[in-house]
CSV table of C-alpha atoms and ligand atoms in Angstrom, one decimal:
chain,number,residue,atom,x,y,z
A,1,UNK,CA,176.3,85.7,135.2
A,2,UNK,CA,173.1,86.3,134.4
A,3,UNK,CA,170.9,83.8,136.8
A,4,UNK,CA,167.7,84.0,134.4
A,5,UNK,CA,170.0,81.9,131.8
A,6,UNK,CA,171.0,79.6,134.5
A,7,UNK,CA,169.7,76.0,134.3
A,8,UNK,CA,167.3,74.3,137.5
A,9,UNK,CA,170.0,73.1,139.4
A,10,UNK,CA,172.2,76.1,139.0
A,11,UNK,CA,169.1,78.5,140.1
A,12,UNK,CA,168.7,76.4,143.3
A,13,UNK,CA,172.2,76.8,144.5
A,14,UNK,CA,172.2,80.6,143.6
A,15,UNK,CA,169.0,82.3,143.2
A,16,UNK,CA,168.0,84.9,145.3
A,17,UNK,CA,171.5,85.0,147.6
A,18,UNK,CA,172.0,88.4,148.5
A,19,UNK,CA,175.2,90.6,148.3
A,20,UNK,CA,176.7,89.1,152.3
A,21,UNK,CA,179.2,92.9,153.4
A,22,UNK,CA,181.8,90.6,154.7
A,23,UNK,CA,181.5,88.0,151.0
A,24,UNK,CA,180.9,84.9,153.1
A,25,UNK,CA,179.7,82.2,150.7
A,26,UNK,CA,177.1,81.5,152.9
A,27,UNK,CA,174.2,83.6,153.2
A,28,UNK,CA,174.1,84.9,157.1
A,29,UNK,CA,171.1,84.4,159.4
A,30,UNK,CA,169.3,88.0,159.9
A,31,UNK,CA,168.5,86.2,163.4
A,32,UNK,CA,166.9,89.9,164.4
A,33,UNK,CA,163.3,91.3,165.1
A,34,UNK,CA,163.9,94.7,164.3
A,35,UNK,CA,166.1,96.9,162.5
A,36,UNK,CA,167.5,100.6,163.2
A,37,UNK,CA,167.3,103.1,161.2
A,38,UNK,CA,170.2,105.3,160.5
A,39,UNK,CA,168.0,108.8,161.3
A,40,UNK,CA,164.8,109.8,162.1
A,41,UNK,CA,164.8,111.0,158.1
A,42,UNK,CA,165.6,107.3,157.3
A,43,UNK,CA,163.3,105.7,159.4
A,44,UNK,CA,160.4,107.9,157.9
A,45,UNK,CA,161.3,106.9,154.4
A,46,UNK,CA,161.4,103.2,154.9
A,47,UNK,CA,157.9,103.4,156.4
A,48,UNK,CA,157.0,105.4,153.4
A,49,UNK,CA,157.9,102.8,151.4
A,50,UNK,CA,160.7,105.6,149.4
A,51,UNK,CA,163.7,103.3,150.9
A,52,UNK,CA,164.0,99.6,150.4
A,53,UNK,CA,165.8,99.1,154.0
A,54,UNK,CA,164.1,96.5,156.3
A,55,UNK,CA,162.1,97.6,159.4
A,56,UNK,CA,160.8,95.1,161.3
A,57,UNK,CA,160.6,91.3,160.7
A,58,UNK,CA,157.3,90.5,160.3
A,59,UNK,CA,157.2,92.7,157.7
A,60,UNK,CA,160.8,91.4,155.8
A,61,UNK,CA,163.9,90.0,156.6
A,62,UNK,CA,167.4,89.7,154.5
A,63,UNK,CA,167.1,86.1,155.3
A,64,UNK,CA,163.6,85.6,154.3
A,65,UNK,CA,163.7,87.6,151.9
A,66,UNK,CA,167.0,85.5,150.1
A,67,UNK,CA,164.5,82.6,150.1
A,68,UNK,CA,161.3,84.2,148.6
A,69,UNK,CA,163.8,85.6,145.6
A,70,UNK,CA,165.0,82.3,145.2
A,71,UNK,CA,161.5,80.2,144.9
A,72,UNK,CA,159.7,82.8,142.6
A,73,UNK,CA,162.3,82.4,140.4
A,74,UNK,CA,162.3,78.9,140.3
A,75,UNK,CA,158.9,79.0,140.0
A,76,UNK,CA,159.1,81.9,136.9
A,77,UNK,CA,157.2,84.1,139.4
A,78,UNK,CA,156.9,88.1,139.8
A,79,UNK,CA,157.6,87.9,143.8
A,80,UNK,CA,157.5,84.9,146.4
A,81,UNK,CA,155.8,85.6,150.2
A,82,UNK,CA,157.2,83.6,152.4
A,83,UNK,CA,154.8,82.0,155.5
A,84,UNK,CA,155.4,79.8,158.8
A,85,UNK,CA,153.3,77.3,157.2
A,86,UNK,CA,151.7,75.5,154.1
A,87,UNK,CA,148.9,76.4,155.8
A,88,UNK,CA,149.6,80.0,156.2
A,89,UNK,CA,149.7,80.0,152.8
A,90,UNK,CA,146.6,78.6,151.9
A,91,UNK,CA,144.7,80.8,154.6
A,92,UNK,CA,146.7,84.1,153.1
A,93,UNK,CA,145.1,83.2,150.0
A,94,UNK,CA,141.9,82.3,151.0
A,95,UNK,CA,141.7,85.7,153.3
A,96,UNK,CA,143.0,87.8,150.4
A,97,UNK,CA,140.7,86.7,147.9
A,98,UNK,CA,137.0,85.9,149.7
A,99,UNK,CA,134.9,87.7,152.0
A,100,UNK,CA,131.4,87.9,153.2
A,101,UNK,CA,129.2,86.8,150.2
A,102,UNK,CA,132.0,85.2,148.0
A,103,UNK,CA,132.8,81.7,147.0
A,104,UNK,CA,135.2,79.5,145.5
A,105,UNK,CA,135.7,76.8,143.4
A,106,UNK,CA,137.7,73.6,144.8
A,107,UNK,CA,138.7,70.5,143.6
A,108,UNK,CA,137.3,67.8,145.9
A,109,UNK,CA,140.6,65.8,146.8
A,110,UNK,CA,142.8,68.5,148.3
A,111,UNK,CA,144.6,68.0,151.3
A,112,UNK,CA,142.7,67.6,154.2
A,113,UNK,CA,143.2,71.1,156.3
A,114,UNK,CA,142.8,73.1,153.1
A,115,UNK,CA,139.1,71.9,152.3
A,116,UNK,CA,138.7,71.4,155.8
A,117,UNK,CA,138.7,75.3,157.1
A,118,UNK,CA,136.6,75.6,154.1
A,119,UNK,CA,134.0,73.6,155.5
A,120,UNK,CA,134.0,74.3,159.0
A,121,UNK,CA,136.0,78.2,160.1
A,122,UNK,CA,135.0,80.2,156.8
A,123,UNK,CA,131.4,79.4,156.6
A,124,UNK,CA,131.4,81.9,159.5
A,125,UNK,CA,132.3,84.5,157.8
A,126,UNK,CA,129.7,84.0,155.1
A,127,UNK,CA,132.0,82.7,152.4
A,128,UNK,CA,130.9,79.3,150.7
A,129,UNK,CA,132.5,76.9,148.8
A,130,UNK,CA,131.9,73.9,145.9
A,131,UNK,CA,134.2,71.1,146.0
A,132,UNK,CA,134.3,69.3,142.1
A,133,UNK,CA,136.0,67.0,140.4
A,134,UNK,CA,138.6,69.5,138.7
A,135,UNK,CA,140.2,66.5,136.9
A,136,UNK,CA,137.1,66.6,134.3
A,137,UNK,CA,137.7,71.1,133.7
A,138,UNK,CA,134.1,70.8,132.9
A,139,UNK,CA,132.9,70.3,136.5
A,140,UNK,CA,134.8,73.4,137.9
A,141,UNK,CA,133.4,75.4,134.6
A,142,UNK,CA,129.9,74.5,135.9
A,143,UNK,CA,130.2,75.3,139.6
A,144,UNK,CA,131.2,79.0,138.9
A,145,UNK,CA,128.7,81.2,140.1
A,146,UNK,CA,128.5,85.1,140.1
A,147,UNK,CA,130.2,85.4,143.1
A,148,UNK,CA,132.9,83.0,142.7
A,149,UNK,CA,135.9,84.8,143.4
A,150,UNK,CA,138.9,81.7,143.5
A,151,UNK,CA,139.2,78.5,141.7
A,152,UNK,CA,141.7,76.7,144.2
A,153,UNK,CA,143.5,73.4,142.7
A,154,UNK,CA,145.8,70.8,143.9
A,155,UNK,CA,147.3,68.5,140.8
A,156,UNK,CA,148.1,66.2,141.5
A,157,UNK,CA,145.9,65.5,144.3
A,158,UNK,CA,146.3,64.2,147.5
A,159,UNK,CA,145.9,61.4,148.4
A,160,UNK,CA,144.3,60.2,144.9
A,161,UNK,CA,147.0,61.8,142.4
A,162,UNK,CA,144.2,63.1,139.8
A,163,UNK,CA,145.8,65.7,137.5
A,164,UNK,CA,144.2,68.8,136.2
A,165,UNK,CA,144.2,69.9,133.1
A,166,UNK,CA,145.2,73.7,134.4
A,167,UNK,CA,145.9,75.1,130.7
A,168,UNK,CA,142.3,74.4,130.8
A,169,UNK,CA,141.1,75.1,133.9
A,170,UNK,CA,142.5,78.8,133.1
A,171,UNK,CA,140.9,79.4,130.1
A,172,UNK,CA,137.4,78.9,131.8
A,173,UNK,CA,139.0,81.4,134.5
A,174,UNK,CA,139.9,83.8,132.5
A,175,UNK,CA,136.2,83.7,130.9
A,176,UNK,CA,135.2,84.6,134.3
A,177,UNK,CA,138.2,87.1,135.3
A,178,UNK,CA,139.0,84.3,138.1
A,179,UNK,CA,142.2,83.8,139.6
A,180,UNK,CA,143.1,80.5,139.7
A,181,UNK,CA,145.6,79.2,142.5
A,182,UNK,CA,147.7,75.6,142.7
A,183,UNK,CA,149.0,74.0,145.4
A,184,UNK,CA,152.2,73.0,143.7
A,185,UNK,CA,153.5,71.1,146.9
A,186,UNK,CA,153.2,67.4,145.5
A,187,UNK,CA,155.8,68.7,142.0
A,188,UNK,CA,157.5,71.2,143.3
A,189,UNK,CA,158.8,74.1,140.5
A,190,UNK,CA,161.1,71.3,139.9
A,191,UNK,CA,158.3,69.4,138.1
A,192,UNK,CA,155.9,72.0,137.2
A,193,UNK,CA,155.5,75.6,136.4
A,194,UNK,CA,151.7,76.2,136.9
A,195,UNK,CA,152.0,80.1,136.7
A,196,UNK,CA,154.2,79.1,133.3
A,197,UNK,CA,150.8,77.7,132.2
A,198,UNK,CA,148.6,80.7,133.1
A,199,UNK,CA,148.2,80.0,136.7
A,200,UNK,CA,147.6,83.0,138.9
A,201,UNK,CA,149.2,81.9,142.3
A,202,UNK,CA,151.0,79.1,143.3
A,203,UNK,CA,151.9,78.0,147.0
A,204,UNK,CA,153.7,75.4,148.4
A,205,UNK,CA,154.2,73.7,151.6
A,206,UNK,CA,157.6,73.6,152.1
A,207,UNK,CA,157.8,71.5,154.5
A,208,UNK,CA,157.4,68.8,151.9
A,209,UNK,CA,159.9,68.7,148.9
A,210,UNK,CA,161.4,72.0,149.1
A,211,UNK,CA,163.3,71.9,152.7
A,212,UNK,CA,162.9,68.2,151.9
A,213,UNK,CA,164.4,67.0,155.4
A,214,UNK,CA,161.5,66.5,157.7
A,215,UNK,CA,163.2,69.0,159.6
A,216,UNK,CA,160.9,72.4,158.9
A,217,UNK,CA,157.3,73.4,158.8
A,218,UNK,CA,156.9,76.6,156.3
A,219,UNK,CA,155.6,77.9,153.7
A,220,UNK,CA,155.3,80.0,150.5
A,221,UNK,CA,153.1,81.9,148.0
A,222,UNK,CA,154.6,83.2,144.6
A,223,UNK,CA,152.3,85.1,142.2
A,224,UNK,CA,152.7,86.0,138.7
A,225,UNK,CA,152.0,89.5,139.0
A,226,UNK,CA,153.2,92.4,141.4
A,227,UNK,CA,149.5,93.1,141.5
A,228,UNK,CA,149.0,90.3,142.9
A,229,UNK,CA,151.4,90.3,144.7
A,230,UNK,CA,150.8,93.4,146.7
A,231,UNK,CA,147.0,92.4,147.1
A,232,UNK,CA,148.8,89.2,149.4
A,233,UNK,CA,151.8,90.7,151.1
A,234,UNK,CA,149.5,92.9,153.6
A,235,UNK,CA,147.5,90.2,154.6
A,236,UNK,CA,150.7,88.0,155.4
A,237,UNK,CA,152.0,90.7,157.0
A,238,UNK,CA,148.9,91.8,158.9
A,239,UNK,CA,148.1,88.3,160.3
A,240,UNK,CA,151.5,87.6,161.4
A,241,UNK,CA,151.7,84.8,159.0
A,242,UNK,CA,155.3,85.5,158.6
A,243,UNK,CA,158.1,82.9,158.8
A,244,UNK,CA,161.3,82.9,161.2
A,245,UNK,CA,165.0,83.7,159.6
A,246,UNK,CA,166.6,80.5,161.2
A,247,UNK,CA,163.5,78.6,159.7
A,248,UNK,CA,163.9,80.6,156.1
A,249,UNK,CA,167.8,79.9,156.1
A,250,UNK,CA,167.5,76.2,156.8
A,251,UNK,CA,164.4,75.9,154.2
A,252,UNK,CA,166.9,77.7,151.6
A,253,UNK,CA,169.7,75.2,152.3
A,254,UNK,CA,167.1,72.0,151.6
A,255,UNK,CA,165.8,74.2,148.3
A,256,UNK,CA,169.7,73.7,147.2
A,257,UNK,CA,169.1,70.0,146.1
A,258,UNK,CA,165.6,70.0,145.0
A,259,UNK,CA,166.6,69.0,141.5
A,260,UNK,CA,168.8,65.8,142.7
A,261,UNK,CA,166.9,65.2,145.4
A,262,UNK,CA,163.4,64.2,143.4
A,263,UNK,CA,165.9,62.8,140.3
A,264,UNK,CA,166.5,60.2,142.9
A,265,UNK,CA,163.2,59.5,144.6
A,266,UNK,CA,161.3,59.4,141.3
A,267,UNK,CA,164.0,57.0,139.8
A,268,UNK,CA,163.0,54.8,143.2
A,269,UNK,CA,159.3,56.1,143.2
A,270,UNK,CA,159.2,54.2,139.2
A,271,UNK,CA,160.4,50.9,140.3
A,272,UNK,CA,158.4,50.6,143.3
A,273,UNK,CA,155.3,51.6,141.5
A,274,UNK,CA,156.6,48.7,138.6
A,275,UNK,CA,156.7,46.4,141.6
A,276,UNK,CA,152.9,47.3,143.4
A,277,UNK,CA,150.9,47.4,140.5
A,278,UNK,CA,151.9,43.4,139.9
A,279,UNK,CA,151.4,42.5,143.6
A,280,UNK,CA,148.8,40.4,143.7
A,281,UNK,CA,147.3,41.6,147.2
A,282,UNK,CA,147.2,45.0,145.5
A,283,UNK,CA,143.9,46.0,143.6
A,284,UNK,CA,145.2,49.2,142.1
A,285,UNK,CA,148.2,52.0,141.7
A,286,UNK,CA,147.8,55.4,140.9
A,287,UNK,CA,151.1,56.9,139.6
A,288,UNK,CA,152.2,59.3,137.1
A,289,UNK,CA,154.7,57.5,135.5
A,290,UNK,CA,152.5,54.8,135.2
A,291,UNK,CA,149.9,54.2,131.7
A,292,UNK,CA,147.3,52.8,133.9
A,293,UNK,CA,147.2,56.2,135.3
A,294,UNK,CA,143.9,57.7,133.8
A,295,UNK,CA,145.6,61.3,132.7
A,296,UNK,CA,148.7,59.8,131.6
A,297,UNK,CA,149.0,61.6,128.6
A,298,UNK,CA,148.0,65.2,130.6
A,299,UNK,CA,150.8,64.2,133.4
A,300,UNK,CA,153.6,63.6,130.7
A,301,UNK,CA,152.3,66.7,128.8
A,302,UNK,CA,152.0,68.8,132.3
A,303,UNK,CA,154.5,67.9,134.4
A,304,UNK,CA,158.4,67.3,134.0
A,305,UNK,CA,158.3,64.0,135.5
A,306,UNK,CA,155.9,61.8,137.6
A,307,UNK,CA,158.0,62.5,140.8
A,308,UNK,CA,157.7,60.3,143.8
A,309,UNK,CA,154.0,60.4,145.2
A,310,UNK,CA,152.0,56.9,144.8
A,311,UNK,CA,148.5,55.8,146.3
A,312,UNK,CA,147.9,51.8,146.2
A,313,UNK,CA,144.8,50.4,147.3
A,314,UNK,CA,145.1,46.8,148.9
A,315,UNK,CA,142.0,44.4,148.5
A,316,UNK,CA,142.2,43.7,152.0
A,317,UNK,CA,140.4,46.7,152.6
A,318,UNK,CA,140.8,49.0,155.9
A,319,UNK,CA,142.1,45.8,158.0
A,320,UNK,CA,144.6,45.2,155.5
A,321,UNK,CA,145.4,48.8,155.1
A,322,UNK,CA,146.2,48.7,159.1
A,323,UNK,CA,147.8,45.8,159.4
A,324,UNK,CA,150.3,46.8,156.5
A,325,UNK,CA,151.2,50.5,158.9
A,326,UNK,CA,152.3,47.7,161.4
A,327,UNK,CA,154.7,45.9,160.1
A,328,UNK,CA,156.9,48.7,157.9
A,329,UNK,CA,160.4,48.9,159.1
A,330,UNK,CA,162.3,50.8,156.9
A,331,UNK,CA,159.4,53.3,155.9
A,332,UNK,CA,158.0,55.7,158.5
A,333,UNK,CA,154.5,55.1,159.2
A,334,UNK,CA,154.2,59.0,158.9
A,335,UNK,CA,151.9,61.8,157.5
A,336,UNK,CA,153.8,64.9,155.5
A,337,UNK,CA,155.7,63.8,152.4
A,338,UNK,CA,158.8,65.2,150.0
A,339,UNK,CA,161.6,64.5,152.1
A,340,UNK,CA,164.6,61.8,152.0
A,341,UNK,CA,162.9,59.5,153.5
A,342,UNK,CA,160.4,56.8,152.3
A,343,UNK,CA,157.0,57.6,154.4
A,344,UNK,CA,153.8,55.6,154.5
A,345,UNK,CA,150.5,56.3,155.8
A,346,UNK,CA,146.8,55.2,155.3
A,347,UNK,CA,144.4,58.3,154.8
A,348,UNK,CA,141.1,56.5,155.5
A,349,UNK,CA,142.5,55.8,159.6
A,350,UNK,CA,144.5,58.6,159.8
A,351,UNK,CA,144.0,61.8,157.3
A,352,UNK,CA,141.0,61.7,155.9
A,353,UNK,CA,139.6,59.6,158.9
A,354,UNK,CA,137.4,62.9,159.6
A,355,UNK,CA,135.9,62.8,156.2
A,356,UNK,CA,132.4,61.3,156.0
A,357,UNK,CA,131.8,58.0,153.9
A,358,UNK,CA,130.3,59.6,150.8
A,359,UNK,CA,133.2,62.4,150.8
A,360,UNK,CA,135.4,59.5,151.0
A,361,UNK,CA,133.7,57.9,148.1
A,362,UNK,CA,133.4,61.1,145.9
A,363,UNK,CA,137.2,62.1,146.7
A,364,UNK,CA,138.3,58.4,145.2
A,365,UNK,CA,139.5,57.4,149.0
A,366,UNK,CA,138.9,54.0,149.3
A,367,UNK,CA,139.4,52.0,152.8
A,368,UNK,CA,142.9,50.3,151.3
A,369,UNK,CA,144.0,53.0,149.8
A,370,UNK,CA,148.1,53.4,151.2
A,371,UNK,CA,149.6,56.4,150.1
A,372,UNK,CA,153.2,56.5,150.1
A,373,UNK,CA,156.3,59.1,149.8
A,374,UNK,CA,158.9,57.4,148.2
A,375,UNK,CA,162.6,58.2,149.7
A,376,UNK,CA,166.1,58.0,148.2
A,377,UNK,CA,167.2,55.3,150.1
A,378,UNK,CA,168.3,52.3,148.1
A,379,UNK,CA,165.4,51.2,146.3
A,380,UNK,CA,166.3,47.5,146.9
A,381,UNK,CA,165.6,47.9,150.3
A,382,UNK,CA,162.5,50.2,149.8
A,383,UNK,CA,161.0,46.9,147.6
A,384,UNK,CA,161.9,45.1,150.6
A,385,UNK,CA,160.7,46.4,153.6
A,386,UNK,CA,157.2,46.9,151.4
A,387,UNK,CA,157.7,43.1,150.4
A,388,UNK,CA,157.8,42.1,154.1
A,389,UNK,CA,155.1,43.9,155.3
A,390,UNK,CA,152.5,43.2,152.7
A,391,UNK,CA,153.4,39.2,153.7
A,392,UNK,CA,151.6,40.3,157.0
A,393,UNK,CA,148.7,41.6,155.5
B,401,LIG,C1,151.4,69.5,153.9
B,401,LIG,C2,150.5,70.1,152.9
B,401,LIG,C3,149.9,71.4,153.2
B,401,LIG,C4,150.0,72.1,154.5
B,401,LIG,O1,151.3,72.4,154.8
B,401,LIG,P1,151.9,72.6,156.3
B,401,LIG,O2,153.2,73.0,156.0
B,401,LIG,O3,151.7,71.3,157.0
B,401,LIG,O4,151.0,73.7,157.0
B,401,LIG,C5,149.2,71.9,152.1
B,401,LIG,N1,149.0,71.3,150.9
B,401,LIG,C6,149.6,70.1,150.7
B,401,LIG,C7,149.4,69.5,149.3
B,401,LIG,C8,150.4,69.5,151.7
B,401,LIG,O5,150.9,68.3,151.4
């Protein structure tokens, strides 16, 4: 069957699974470093790139090369590049695209690690960077200089779940022959297809929703073009960026049930976000799925679904903020996000606790603000472990 005709769920459970010599339904585990050639005539046409076989790990794998298929073409991507790390990806992308002299355009709210090399390891290297508001396109068309050589875009954002416009975003790009990258972590392909919308690159920690079990750290770029695409893969491959096959094989496992897995927290992540916003000890909720959010309309236009990502701010403040962390039982009081489980943390004391007060301010980060990954437990007994410990606060 042809797997481009395939629906979402469908593609998850069989994209990319490669052709096993001994038909086990399972995809093996290339648990191997190297690989041998069959002659010395063999070997010199793998390195020359005239024979597909695999050489050395770093460089591919069978097993990591099953789940990079299988993401770009959920993602409606030319080729996938698979990394350790979310991270990794960002840096691959950031090392591929600037250099002494150039600069890029970011939104302000990304997460924390990705603006925070900007700011403090690639300054060294004389690259600089403006962080803007992306959710008004205007600001990013305005901080676009002659050397800006990346607009770099989280939507939505974390921790303040503002949603750029990206159709927009990339027709200011392409006035300025810009690529334009997402961080699709927070939607996953499942919810949105940025390079569907013009989008250049798109990465993903897969640690979040794509493993989806707390269980992995890794990564993953997918471009739109193979000239893109080839402009990355040497500088994965050249900064050992490059993920494990155990860790690729487990991550393509979780990728199976994406689909049902974030049908099931955004059912939950709905009802808990129905039950915050009319708490009174809560000042605010910023969710998708809910028309108080300020880009409704772009975030039902953008995105398949609202998924399960929610920032609250409490009027308590940072005390309150605290004091609610201490008293969750059924939520982890955890940083990373997308996985089975409901986790809560509170970025102003944990991670965006680096970020100066008026970067707090700008980014929408307010001392209360909680910022929660809804789970698919039952989401009776999410409502009530939140229910008891906002009592406490
Ligand atoms: C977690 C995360 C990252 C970094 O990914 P790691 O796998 O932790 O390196 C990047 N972007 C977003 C939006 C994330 O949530």
């Amino acid at each position: 069957m042809k797997q481009k005709n395939l629906g979402f769920n469908s593609k998850a459970v069989h994209a990319g699974t490669m052709d096993d010599v001994r038909n086990s339904a399972i995809s093996p585990i290339y648990q191997t470093s190297t690989f041998r050639f069959d002659s010395a005539d063999h070997g010199a046409k793998c390195f020359a790139g005239e024979d597909t076989g695999y050489i050395y790990t770093r460089l591919g794998n069978p097993t990591i090369k099953e789940l990079e298929d299988a993401v770009a073409i959920l993602e409606n991507g030319y080729g996938g590049i698979a990394v350790s790390s979310g991270m990794a990806a960002v840096n691959t992308v950031y090392m591929t695209y600037l250099g002494q002299g150039k600069h890029v355009v970011a939104h302000n709210s990304l997460y924390g690690p990705s603006r925070g090399v900007l700011e403090t390891i690639y300054p060294r290297f004389g690259i600089t960077a403006s962080f803007v508001d992306a959710t008004d396109p205007q600001n990013v068309a305005d901080a676009i200089q002659p050397d800006t050589a990346l607009i770099y875009l989280e939507t939505p954002a974390n921790p303040t779940i503002g949603i750029t416009d990206l159709e927009a975003v990339v027709r200011i790009a392409r006035q300025h022959q810009i690529p334009v990258c997402v961080d699709n972590t927070f939607c996953s392909p499942y919810l949105q297809k940025p390079l569907e919308l013009g989008v250049d690159i798109v990465l993903h920690s897969m640690t979040k929703f794509i493993n989806g079990h707390a269980d992995i750290v890794a990564g993953m770029i997918v471009t739109k073009t193979k000239e893109e695409y080839q402009k990355l893969r040497p500088v994965m491959v050249n900064m050992g960026f490059n993920m494990d096959p155990h860790q690729a094989w487990l991550t393509r496992r979780g990728l199976k049930t994406l689909g049902i897995r974030i049908e099931k927290a955004q059912e939950n992540a709905i009802q808990v976000a129905q039950y915050l916003e009319q708490h009174p000890k809560v000042e605010w909720v910023l969710y998708p799925g809910l028309s108080s959010h300020p880009q409704y309309e772009l975030g039902k236009r953008q995105m398949k679904g609202p998924g399960s990502m929610l920032s609250f701010s409490l009027k308590g403040g940072f005390e309150a903020g605290k004091r609610m962390m201490d008293h969750v039982q059924l939520a982890l009081l955890a940083v990373s996000l997308g996985g089975i489980e409901t986790l809560i943390q509170h970025p102003a004391s944990m991670t965006h606790s680096k970020l100066s007060k008026e970067a707090k301010e700008t980014a929408g980060i307010t001392e209360g603000l909680v910022r929660l990954s809804v789970g698919i437990e039952e989401v009776e007994d999410i409502i009530k472990d939140l229910e008891q410990a906002l009592l406490k606060v």
